[in-house]
Every structure is written in C-alpha cells, then in structure tokens.
C-alpha cells in the first residue's frame, strides 16, 4: 500500500514514543530502532484507512515485535560473555523518552533496565507501559490480548520484583555532581581510604565488555573491594596505556538519567560508567565498555561540544 503524506506524518509523529518504549523493553537502542522500522513496514502494508486508533495499533504491533525479541534475547543472554548491561543513552538522546516523574526517570536507568531482565516478557511490557508511559490497564490488556485484572496482576508482580532489587537514586543534581567530583579526586589520589568514605557498605561495580574488551565476569562487591578496583582503574600504568591506545579523556556527564563518566580516546567513546548515587553514598558503578554498544554514544558525543575533560589519563 502506498501511504499518503498524512499517514507518513502520523507515523513519524509516533516515532519518538515508539522508540522510547522499544528501548525500555529491549535495553538496546539498535534493537529498538529495528523494531520501530519493522513496525513501519507493517504500517505500510496495512489498510491504514480502516485503523480506527492508529496510536493503539502501532503500540500493539511494536509491543508484539518486542515480545518476540525478548524471548530470543533471553536465550542470547544465557551465552553472553560476562555481565550484561544495557546500551547507554547519553543526555539529550530523544530515545530516553519522558522524564517528568521519578518513575519515568528511573525506568530508563541502568539499574532498573538490568532488574527488568528478571521479569517475564509480559511483566516487562506491563511495567514499562504503565510506569513510564501511564497507559491504563484497559489499554495494556488490549495490547496483550489479556484481561484488565491480568494486567494489574502482572504489574503488581513486576513492581514487587523491581522494588526488591532497587535503591532509590533520586538526589539533587548539584549534590550528585559534587560527589562525582569528590570521587574523581579520591580515585586519582592513589589511596583507598578516601574512596571508601564515598561508597555505601554494599556498593558494587559491574562491567560489560561483551568479550570484546577485558571486563571482570563477576561484580566487585563491598566498599573496600570496589575502592581498590577504582583506585587501580584510575591509576595510569603501561598496561592501561596499551589497552587504551592513546590519551583517555574523562568527562562528567549524564547517561540514562544518572551521573556518568564518559571516557573517550581520540573522540571515540570507549566507556560510559553510570554512578548510582544515594543519600548514603555511591551504591553502584555500572560500566558499559562493549564497543558494539557504544556506537550510538560515539555518534552523539562527536556531534556536540563538551568542553574540557574533568580528567586526562596518559
């Protein structure tokens, strides 16, 4: 079917919302782009004039495509090398979607996206549509071909699972920046004690190298273990120089709604480390270093000016 200009415009107007939904469901910007493109192909093939509520139709098609991907993704994650973390989205990326409420901001954080991996595909759909986009259960039930009560039960279970593994990270932006600056000073001091004071007792450090770059297969756990790891990470040495292949520039930025350290070499993003900061200190470091998951970040980073880096590692 040949779409009219209005029908194409209607789809393009829906694209930001569709991409934001798909990213939260899949944890991958590239997979989200593919799902939205497949949705467009189905829109193009449909008898659009007979579709009464285009937004609902598009959301249902996209969701079903994502459900299929989630099923296959579970099998792929079982053979994934090391820890799995989502593909990071830097501040300003439209795929981040709505960020008006605490729930909307947290729904795109590394912490919650990782926790959503524990949910069933249907639980994940209900959680994303309800928590991040405010869909009523009646509409979610129509998308899943389920009852309203089933949607409510799925949401209750999903929210319980997320709450059990989540630490509230909402903190004043200025305070968060101050803690990040203190962390960088402590990390480059060569001493462990200043770092320990900035961390929660149960802090963790998780890295995703995807088998492409060195990354520990198990997280570092506890303030002392994480502090020692961070001290070594920010201490220049020949092995690090060989691995980096140049001078690393570290910028303080935001990714997935959280304070982040963006590490670049020759303008290429080689790492995005999100810091989960609570009133008690830094509760987690989640570092995405898999180059396959940093292509979008590199494109976005290269297109904007970020000023002088907070730190250079030669």
Coordinates of C-alpha atoms in Angstrom, one line a residue:
X1 CA 0.0 0.0 0.0
X2 CA 1.2 3.5 -0.8
X3 CA 0.9 5.7 2.2
X4 CA -0.3 9.3 1.9
X5 CA 1.6 12.2 3.3
X6 CA -0.7 12.4 6.3
X7 CA -0.3 8.7 7.1
X8 CA 3.5 9.0 6.9
X9 CA 3.4 12.2 9.1
X10 CA 1.2 10.3 11.6
X11 CA 3.8 7.5 11.9
X12 CA 6.7 9.9 12.2
X13 CA 4.9 11.8 15.0
X14 CA 4.6 8.5 16.8
X15 CA 8.2 7.5 16.3
X16 CA 9.7 9.2 19.5
X17 CA 7.2 7.4 21.7
X18 CA 7.7 4.1 19.9
X19 CA 11.4 4.3 20.2
X20 CA 11.3 5.1 23.9
X21 CA 9.0 2.2 24.5
X22 CA 11.1 -0.2 22.5
X23 CA 14.4 0.8 24.2
X24 CA 12.9 0.2 27.7
X25 CA 11.6 -3.1 26.6
X26 CA 14.8 -4.3 24.9
X27 CA 17.6 -2.4 26.6
X28 CA 19.2 -1.8 23.2
X29 CA 19.0 1.3 21.1
X30 CA 19.9 -0.5 17.9
X31 CA 17.3 -3.3 18.5
X32 CA 14.8 -0.5 19.3
X33 CA 15.5 1.2 16.0
X34 CA 15.0 -2.1 14.2
X35 CA 11.7 -2.8 16.0
X36 CA 10.3 0.6 15.0
X37 CA 11.4 0.1 11.4
X38 CA 9.6 -3.2 11.3
X39 CA 6.6 -1.5 12.8
X40 CA 6.7 1.0 9.9
X41 CA 6.8 -1.8 7.4
X42 CA 3.7 -3.3 8.9
X43 CA 2.0 0.1 8.9
X44 CA 2.9 0.4 5.2
X45 CA 1.4 -3.0 4.4
X46 CA -1.8 -2.4 6.4
X47 CA -5.1 -1.0 5.3
X48 CA -4.5 2.2 7.3
X49 CA -7.8 3.8 6.4
X50 CA -9.6 1.0 8.4
X51 CA -7.4 1.5 11.5
X52 CA -9.6 3.5 14.0
X53 CA -6.9 4.3 16.6
X54 CA -3.5 4.5 14.9
X55 CA -1.6 5.1 18.1
X56 CA -3.1 2.0 19.7
X57 CA -2.4 -0.1 16.6
X58 CA 1.2 1.0 16.3
X59 CA 1.9 0.4 20.0
X60 CA 0.4 -3.1 19.8
X61 CA 2.4 -4.0 16.7
X62 CA 5.6 -2.7 18.2
X63 CA 5.0 -4.4 21.5
X64 CA 4.4 -7.8 19.8
X65 CA 7.6 -7.4 17.9
X66 CA 9.5 -6.6 21.1
X67 CA 7.9 -9.6 22.9
X68 CA 9.3 -11.8 20.1
X69 CA 12.7 -10.2 20.5
X70 CA 12.7 -10.6 24.3
X71 CA 12.1 -14.3 24.0
X72 CA 15.1 -14.8 21.8
X73 CA 17.1 -12.3 23.8
X74 CA 16.8 -14.5 26.9
X75 CA 18.5 -17.3 25.1
X76 CA 21.3 -15.0 23.8
X77 CA 21.9 -13.6 27.3
X78 CA 22.5 -17.1 28.6
X79 CA 25.6 -17.4 26.4
X80 CA 26.6 -13.7 26.8
X81 CA 30.3 -13.3 27.8
X82 CA 30.4 -11.8 31.3
X83 CA 27.9 -9.3 32.8
X84 CA 25.2 -7.9 30.6
X85 CA 24.3 -4.2 30.8
X86 CA 22.1 -2.1 28.5
X87 CA 23.2 0.1 25.7
X88 CA 23.8 3.6 27.2
X89 CA 21.9 6.7 26.1
X90 CA 23.6 10.0 26.7
X91 CA 21.9 13.1 28.0
X92 CA 19.7 14.6 25.3
X93 CA 19.1 11.4 23.4
X94 CA 15.4 11.5 22.3
X95 CA 15.1 7.8 22.9
X96 CA 15.2 8.4 26.6
X97 CA 11.6 9.4 26.4
X98 CA 9.5 11.1 29.1
X99 CA 11.3 12.2 32.3
X100 CA 8.7 14.3 34.1
X101 CA 8.3 11.9 37.1
X102 CA 10.7 9.9 39.3
X103 CA 9.2 6.7 37.9
X104 CA 9.8 7.8 34.3
X105 CA 13.4 8.7 35.0
X106 CA 14.1 5.5 36.9
X107 CA 12.5 3.3 34.2
X108 CA 15.4 4.1 31.9
X109 CA 18.2 3.9 34.4
X110 CA 20.8 1.1 34.1
X111 CA 19.7 -0.3 37.5
X112 CA 16.1 -0.7 36.6
X113 CA 16.8 -1.9 33.0
X114 CA 19.0 -4.6 34.4
X115 CA 16.4 -5.5 37.0
X116 CA 13.8 -5.8 34.2
X117 CA 15.8 -8.7 32.8
X118 CA 14.4 -10.7 35.7
X119 CA 10.8 -10.1 34.6
X120 CA 8.8 -12.2 32.2
X121 CA 8.3 -10.6 28.8
X122 CA 4.6 -9.8 29.7
X123 CA 5.6 -8.4 33.1
X124 CA 8.2 -6.1 31.4
X125 CA 5.6 -4.8 28.9
X126 CA 3.1 -4.0 31.6
X127 CA 5.7 -2.4 33.8
X128 CA 7.1 -0.2 31.0
X129 CA 3.7 0.9 29.6
X130 CA 2.2 1.6 33.0
X131 CA 5.1 3.0 34.9
X132 CA 6.9 5.0 32.2
X133 CA 4.0 5.9 29.9
X134 CA 1.0 5.9 32.1
X135 CA -1.1 3.6 30.0
X136 CA -4.3 2.5 31.7
X137 CA -4.6 -1.2 32.3
X138 CA -7.6 -1.4 29.9
X139 CA -5.3 -0.4 27.0
X140 CA -2.5 -2.6 28.1
X141 CA -4.9 -5.5 28.3
X142 CA -5.9 -4.9 24.7
X143 CA -2.3 -4.8 23.6
X144 CA -1.5 -8.1 25.3
X145 CA -4.9 -9.7 24.5
X146 CA -5.4 -10.2 28.2
X147 CA -7.9 -9.1 30.8
X148 CA -7.6 -5.9 32.9
X149 CA -7.2 -8.0 36.1
X150 CA -4.4 -10.0 34.4
X151 CA -2.6 -6.7 33.5
X152 CA -3.0 -5.5 37.1
X153 CA -1.6 -8.7 38.5
X154 CA 1.4 -8.6 36.1
X155 CA 2.1 -5.0 37.1
X156 CA 1.9 -5.8 40.8
X157 CA 4.4 -8.7 40.4
X158 CA 6.7 -6.6 38.2
X159 CA 6.7 -3.7 40.6
X160 CA 7.4 -6.0 43.5
X161 CA 10.4 -7.6 41.7
X162 CA 11.8 -4.2 40.8
X163 CA 11.3 -2.7 44.3
X164 CA 13.1 -5.7 45.9
X165 CA 16.3 -5.1 43.9
X166 CA 16.2 -1.3 43.6
X167 CA 17.7 1.6 45.6
X168 CA 16.1 4.9 45.2
X169 CA 18.6 7.1 43.4
X170 CA 16.8 10.4 43.2
X171 CA 19.2 13.0 44.5
X172 CA 19.8 16.7 44.0
X173 CA 21.8 17.3 40.8
X174 CA 24.2 19.7 42.4
X175 CA 24.9 17.3 45.2
X176 CA 25.4 14.4 42.8
X177 CA 27.9 16.5 40.8
X178 CA 29.8 17.3 44.0
X179 CA 30.0 13.6 44.8
X180 CA 31.2 12.7 41.3
X181 CA 34.0 15.4 41.6
X182 CA 35.0 14.1 45.0
X183 CA 35.1 10.6 43.6
X184 CA 37.4 11.6 40.8
X185 CA 39.7 13.3 43.3
X186 CA 39.7 10.3 45.6
X187 CA 40.2 7.8 42.7
X188 CA 43.3 9.6 41.5
X189 CA 44.8 10.1 45.0
X190 CA 46.4 6.7 45.0
X191 CA 44.8 5.9 48.3
X192 CA 41.9 3.6 49.1
X193 CA 40.5 5.3 52.3
X194 CA 39.1 8.5 50.6
X195 CA 37.2 6.3 48.2
X196 CA 35.8 4.0 50.8
X197 CA 34.3 7.0 52.6
X198 CA 32.3 7.9 49.4
X199 CA 30.8 4.4 49.0
X200 CA 28.0 2.6 50.6
X201 CA 29.0 -0.5 52.5
X202 CA 27.3 -2.8 50.0
X203 CA 28.4 -0.9 46.8
X204 CA 29.0 -2.9 43.6
X205 CA 31.0 -2.4 40.4
X206 CA 29.8 -4.1 37.3
X207 CA 31.4 -4.0 33.9
X208 CA 30.1 -5.2 30.5
X209 CA 32.9 -5.9 28.0
X210 CA 30.9 -8.3 25.9
X211 CA 34.0 -10.4 25.4
X212 CA 35.4 -7.6 23.2
X213 CA 37.4 -5.8 25.9
X214 CA 38.7 -7.0 29.3
X215 CA 36.0 -7.0 32.0
X216 CA 35.5 -9.0 35.2
X217 CA 32.9 -11.7 34.8
X218 CA 31.7 -11.2 38.3
X219 CA 31.0 -7.8 40.0
X220 CA 33.2 -6.4 42.7
X221 CA 31.2 -6.2 45.9
X222 CA 31.7 -4.2 49.1
X223 CA 33.3 -0.8 49.7
X224 CA 36.9 -1.9 50.2
X225 CA 36.9 -4.2 47.1
X226 CA 35.3 -1.6 44.9
X227 CA 37.6 1.2 46.2
X228 CA 40.7 -0.9 45.4
X229 CA 39.4 -1.6 41.9
X230 CA 38.6 2.0 41.3
X231 CA 42.0 3.1 42.5
X232 CA 43.7 0.8 40.1
X233 CA 41.3 1.8 37.3
X234 CA 42.2 5.5 37.6
X235 CA 46.0 5.0 38.2
X236 CA 47.9 5.3 35.0
X237 CA 50.1 2.3 34.1
X238 CA 51.6 0.8 31.0
X239 CA 49.0 -1.9 30.6
X240 CA 46.2 0.7 30.7
X241 CA 48.1 2.8 28.1
X242 CA 48.5 -0.2 25.8
X243 CA 44.8 -1.1 26.2
X244 CA 43.6 2.5 25.6
X245 CA 45.8 3.2 22.6
X246 CA 46.0 6.9 23.4
X247 CA 45.2 9.6 26.0
X248 CA 41.9 8.9 27.7
X249 CA 39.7 11.9 28.4
X250 CA 37.1 11.6 31.2
X251 CA 34.1 13.9 31.1
X252 CA 31.4 14.2 33.8
X253 CA 28.0 13.9 32.0
X254 CA 24.7 12.1 32.3
X255 CA 23.6 8.8 30.8
X256 CA 20.2 7.1 31.3
X257 CA 19.2 9.8 33.6
X258 CA 22.2 9.2 36.0
X259 CA 25.5 10.9 36.6
X260 CA 28.1 9.3 34.3
X261 CA 31.7 9.3 33.4
X262 CA 32.2 9.3 29.7
X263 CA 35.6 8.1 28.6
X264 CA 36.9 8.9 25.1
X265 CA 40.0 8.3 23.2
X266 CA 40.5 10.3 20.0
X267 CA 36.9 11.3 20.1
X268 CA 35.6 7.7 20.3
X269 CA 33.6 6.8 23.4
X270 CA 35.2 3.7 24.9
X271 CA 33.3 3.6 28.2
X272 CA 30.2 5.0 29.8
X273 CA 30.2 4.5 33.6
X274 CA 26.9 5.3 35.4
X275 CA 27.1 6.1 39.1
X276 CA 24.1 5.2 41.3
X277 CA 24.3 7.9 44.0
X278 CA 22.1 7.8 47.1
X279 CA 22.0 9.9 50.2
X280 CA 24.3 7.3 51.8
X281 CA 26.9 7.5 49.1
X282 CA 27.7 5.8 45.8
X283 CA 25.8 2.5 45.7
X284 CA 26.9 1.2 42.3
X285 CA 29.1 1.7 39.3
X286 CA 27.8 0.2 36.1
X287 CA 30.3 0.5 33.3
X288 CA 29.5 -0.2 29.6
X289 CA 32.7 -0.9 27.7
X290 CA 31.4 -3.2 25.0
X291 CA 32.3 -1.3 21.7
X292 CA 29.2 -2.8 20.0
X293 CA 27.0 -1.0 22.5
X294 CA 28.9 2.4 22.2
X295 CA 28.4 3.3 18.6
X296 CA 25.4 5.4 19.1
X297 CA 27.0 7.2 22.1
X298 CA 30.1 7.9 20.0
X299 CA 28.0 9.4 17.2
X300 CA 26.1 11.6 19.6
X301 CA 29.2 12.6 21.5
X302 CA 31.0 13.6 18.3
X303 CA 28.2 15.8 17.3
X304 CA 28.3 18.1 20.3
X305 CA 30.9 20.2 22.2
X306 CA 31.7 19.0 25.7
X307 CA 34.4 21.4 26.8
X308 CA 37.5 20.4 28.7
X309 CA 37.6 17.0 30.3
X310 CA 37.5 16.6 34.1
X311 CA 40.5 14.3 33.9
X312 CA 43.1 13.0 31.4
X313 CA 44.8 9.7 31.7
X314 CA 48.0 9.5 29.7

